[in-house]
Structure formats: structure tokens, C-alpha cells
Amino acid sequence: MQFKNPELLYALFLLIIPIIIHLFQLRKFKSIAFTNVQFLKELTIQTRKSSQLKKWLTLITRMLLLTCVILAFAQPYFSNSESFNTKSETVIYLDNSFSMQAPSVNGSLLNSAVQDLLEEIDENEQITIFTNDANFNTTTIKAIRNDLIQLKYSPQQLNYDAAVLKGKNYFSTDKSSIKNLVLVSDFQQKKEALKITSDSLVNLKLVQLKPTNLSNISIDSVFISKTTVENLELTIQIKNQGDPIETLPVSLFNDDKLIAKTAVSVADEAITNFTIPVNTVFNGRLVIEDNTLQYDNTLYFNIDQREKINVLAINEFDDTFLTKIYTSDEFEYVSTAFSALNYNILNEQNLIILNSLNNIPNSLATILKSFSNNGGSLLIIPSNDIDLTTYNQLFTDYNLSIFSALNSVEKKITTINFSHPLLSNVFDKKVNNFQYPKVNSFYRNTSTSTASILNYEDGMSFLAQSDNAFRFSAAIDTENSNFQNSPLIVPILYNIGKQSLKTGNLFYTVGAEHTIDIATTLQQDDILSLVNGDNVTIPLQQTYENKVELITNTYPKDAGIIAVKNKDAFLKNLSFNFDRAESNLKYNDLSSLENVSIENSLTSAITAIKSATNVNELWKWFVIFAVIFLIIEMLILKFLK
């Protein structure tokens, strides 16, 4: 037996006091004369024997009572392991991602885990707890109780291997201490396979919390599927994980006003449509009702009045094919002959196209470079009779490979870079039996496939990109190529135009990095801000001649519709939604993991950590024995005569 407060054992010497009192207590007896004392003598003997027994029993119970009280304050314990004398450190990762909203027996999975922490861990014990977006380093439950109770859900989740690595960083450098790392999560399946690297110096415990309901319905996305002169058709995609639902209400709001409501039948997936007027500002909110996960029951989007993209074509050849692509509903297309070019309008454009120019004078090249530095995009389409010197000088300015002499050899364009942003949403899958376009002559260049969008059959670049500059290596007029008749020309040129001004999407994802162009001209010292109610944030931004480029990543942190303002002047709205990856309630099987301890509950994990020190505290028993001896003494004094 060992004691936490062994110095209190000196109080046992005080037990000699009741012994002295009982053994040396003297009483003087007074003799009284009687005529016959035979009977009284026998009664006196019996009374003295009973009194002595009562005194000894009282003495023993009082000494035992005082002994138990002293031992209780000394806090005795049994330790069957040397680990008790070793410092123990506990670090807990508490997953607060949205999938932890799933219901359990005691509320949500997250609330259940927090309740176990508050109940099972001593409020004064030093501990470290971290979540996906919060850290409580070397603290106590008493100090962070309110923070844990008010813990919010996070749209981002740490990779489990990253959580293990982060948890290890919280431990001290003392190699002799016992290090316990506990991961508390539902261990939801992700795109990457579950991988957790164990460490011989750390006792790793995984606590997998399991929901009572695996059904979930979510609004996955919304997009414009059809546009007419008067209306826009919105298509809403809804996903269901669980039993089919015959009737699911779907509501459409504009700000707080209910615009329309419909019901849809959902098996695994369902699509429903709403129609709204065109060219109106619409701050949309789609709502369904589901009790499993709450965050994916609402999806925000907004539609602003369309911002037309300014496109300028500088021509020395027919531009009919360009006018068919850059139509007036989305683009402000201006066509001018090279000889009549007004240099003053160049910086007002979003995209400038050099269509079959034979020569690029230095004055134009200088203005084009300034235009590109201000965020403008440039598309270069050569003719078959170019001035190589001026063209190559321009290519050098844009870090594009230079041209050599014209080769009058037919070549097919056979390689498509499907992963390039211009083509990422054009093809459903990679195509092998494509009717490839061809050219009758081309300029040899050294562009590699990594900088290319389209390549010839020998790997040489036909269409290359460097930052916001695009360059064909052959004339694409009908005399030299059939590329204008190819299905590739429309999506490529259209997307080059669309990307020259990054117009707002219907919505963006919270936590992801987005680059958003705001078509406005700022005065000196002006700056754009994101406003959500009383919260005002200044995002990272780059100011150009006719637009401002916003970059969002860490803000906003909540889903909703946020206003973009220049001081008090409203410019447009941006909508943000949480990533729907957490909506998939499928979980990993942890039984295949090695060198880790799998626990069914946080309570069992904490109990296992405590029992690892093999300590049995006995002070409570001594308190109980003290009470028992006190009761025995009272009974002796009352009933024993």
C-alpha cells in the first residue's frame, strides 16, 4: 500500500491519547453500610464486568474510527505497476466536422462525445484537446467547459494522418512519459483510403462513434439548365442516402420571400426545376427538411444582372467565325481593322484577339503587355505570312516558345489536353475516335505538352498557353485549316472569352480558394470589402484597369449570401455553401488497422487510460469504515449497559 499524503500518518501517534484516558481513568468508590450485603456484592461484581467490557469496546471502536479517518486523509492506494510513478500525457482529437451532426442516443455524435469528456475526465486534470479548427493546449476541463459545450461544427476536417501528426506535436519531449493519443471521430469514408501511421512511443486509441440513423437527404447543387428570352430554368439536384421518399418538399426563396414550392420523389437522386425571370437580381435560397444532417438542407445561390465581357478583335482577315462565338447576349464584341485601330480602347477590354496580323509593331506589343499585366487576356492567331521577328519578340515577352520558318506540311491535331481548364467540362470522358482537325502549314515551335492545350500528332503544340496569353501555331482560316469546322473551336474560344473575366458563379464553396473578378474601376486608395450583416472583411485583392480580382479562402466561414461593397456602394452579391462531401454517411472499417487500439466509446478509452497506471484508490473505503465504526460506537453507548 502507498499513500499520496504519507506525512499525515504521523497523526496516528495521537491514538495514544484515548488509550491513556481509558486506562488511567480513576474512580473513587464510596462504601455504605448495610445490614446484609451478600446480594448487593454479587450485583456489584456483575456491573463492574459489564462496565469494563463497554469501556474496552468503546476504546477499540474510537481508535479504529480515528485510524480510518487519518488513513482516509492520507489517501492510500495500491499500485501494481511502476507506470504509476511515470508522468502520463493525454491528447484528444475531437472531430467536429459536419458528419458529426448525425444523431446518436444522446443527441448528435459531437454532443455525445463532449458529454463523455465532461463526465469522465477529472475537471482539474491537465489535458490537451484539439478539433478541426480549435486548439486547447495543456488545459483542464474546468477551464474549457463552456468552450466545449458551445463547440461549433467545422466545414473542414483534418486528414486522420495529419491529426495524428498534429497530436504528437502536443506531447512533451520527455521520453519516459506515457503518451496517450485519442482520435474521436465517426471515421467517415473519404476519397482517399484511410491511412493512420502508428508510433511505438505513442499509445494510439481510435474511438469510432456510430450514428443511430444512416439516412440523409441533401441539396447537392443548382445550375441554370435553360435560358430563354424571358426566363431562366434552375435545375436542383437532390441526393438521398436511405429509404426512398415519396414526397419531399423543396422551397425556393428570394431573400426571405417564398417564390415557389414543389414536391419531389427521391430514390437515390432526384432533379427538380424552378423558373425565374431573366435579368433580375435573385438572392436565392433552396430549403428541404431532414433531421439527420442540418447543414446540407439549405443551399444559397445568387443571380446578378449579367456583366458582358469586352472582346476586341484586331483583324487583317475575315472574323465571321469570331462573331458567331462572341454573341451579344454575353459579350460586347468589337471588330476593327488593324489599320483603323484606336489604341485608347485597348485597356477597356477583357480579351484582345490578334486575328491574322502579318506584323506586330513595337508600340502595339508594349500596350498589349501592359494590358496583360492589368489582368487582360490575349489570343494570337497568326497568318501564313507573318514577320517572325516581331512575333517572336512578342512571344518572348509572354514566355511563349518562338516560331521558326513556316512548314508547308499537312499535320493532324490529334492530342487533346482533357485536364486543361478550357476543356475540363467539355467532354464527359476521353475520346479516342475523334474526327481530328488538320492544318496545311504551320510554324514549328518547341512548346511542350505541359503548356499545350492541343497538340499535333508529333507532340508539337497547336494551341499553347502562358498565363493569360493563348497562341495558335498555324493560321486557322478556311484556306489553311478545317479547324473552324471542328467541334473544338467553339468551346475553346468561348471559354477563353469567359475566363478573361471571371464572372460570378451561382455559388462558391466555403473554405476553398476562389478567384472572382468584379467589373469595376476603383479610385486611388479605394478597396473592396465583403459584408455579411455587421461583419466586414477585406479579402485579398488585385486591382486592374477595369476590374478587381478577389481571392477568397479563409473567409467566409459560414454559408450565406455576402455583399461586395466599395465603401458604402453595393457592387454585387456572392453566395457560399459548405462542401457536400460530409453528407455521405458511409464509414471506414477500423478492424484492418494494425498497432492501434479500437474503442467503442470515449468512456471506455478514458477508462483504459486510467487503468493503465494500475492504481486502486482506497480512501473512500476508509471513509466508509469510519462511518461504520462511528455507528457501532453509538450503538454500544446506547444499548450496552
PDB file of C-alpha atoms in Angstrom, residues 312-317 335-343 345-346 353-361 363-364:
ATOM      1  CA  LEU A 312     -11.780  43.311 -79.189  1.00  0.00           C
ATOM      2  CA  ALA A 313     -10.721  41.610 -82.428  1.00  0.00           C
ATOM      3  CA  ILE A 314      -7.905  43.311 -84.391  1.00  0.00           C
ATOM      4  CA  ASN A 315      -8.218  41.878 -87.889  1.00  0.00           C
ATOM      5  CA  GLU A 316      -6.373  41.553 -91.129  1.00  0.00           C
ATOM      6  CA  PHE A 317      -8.612  38.696 -92.203  1.00  0.00           C
ATOM      7  CA  SER A 335     -14.184  44.288 -84.514  1.00  0.00           C
ATOM      8  CA  THR A 336     -11.652  46.657 -86.007  1.00  0.00           C
ATOM      9  CA  ALA A 337      -9.209  46.559 -88.869  1.00  0.00           C
ATOM     10  CA  PHE A 338      -5.582  46.787 -87.832  1.00  0.00           C
ATOM     11  CA  SER A 339      -5.123  49.906 -89.935  1.00  0.00           C
ATOM     12  CA  ALA A 340      -8.012  51.652 -88.107  1.00  0.00           C
ATOM     13  CA  LEU A 341      -7.091  50.557 -84.573  1.00  0.00           C
ATOM     14  CA  ASN A 342      -7.821  53.060 -81.796  1.00  0.00           C
ATOM     15  CA  TYR A 343      -5.169  52.379 -79.147  1.00  0.00           C
ATOM     16  CA  ILE A 345      -9.778  51.436 -76.234  1.00  0.00           C
ATOM     17  CA  LEU A 346      -7.332  48.584 -75.625  1.00  0.00           C
ATOM     18  CA  ILE A 353      -7.669  38.848 -80.332  1.00  0.00           C
ATOM     19  CA  LEU A 354      -4.906  39.379 -82.905  1.00  0.00           C
ATOM     20  CA  ASN A 355      -6.574  37.833 -85.929  1.00  0.00           C
ATOM     21  CA  SER A 356      -4.113  37.037 -88.728  1.00  0.00           C
ATOM     22  CA  LEU A 357      -1.899  40.103 -88.361  1.00  0.00           C
ATOM     23  CA  ASN A 358       1.210  39.971 -90.532  1.00  0.00           C
ATOM     24  CA  ASN A 359       3.202  42.321 -88.367  1.00  0.00           C
ATOM     25  CA  ILE A 360       3.084  43.426 -84.695  1.00  0.00           C
ATOM     26  CA  PRO A 361       4.688  46.832 -84.226  1.00  0.00           C
ATOM     27  CA  SER A 363       4.025  50.220 -79.994  1.00  0.00           C
ATOM     28  CA  LEU A 364       1.224  47.614 -80.064  1.00  0.00           C
TER      29      LEU A 364
END
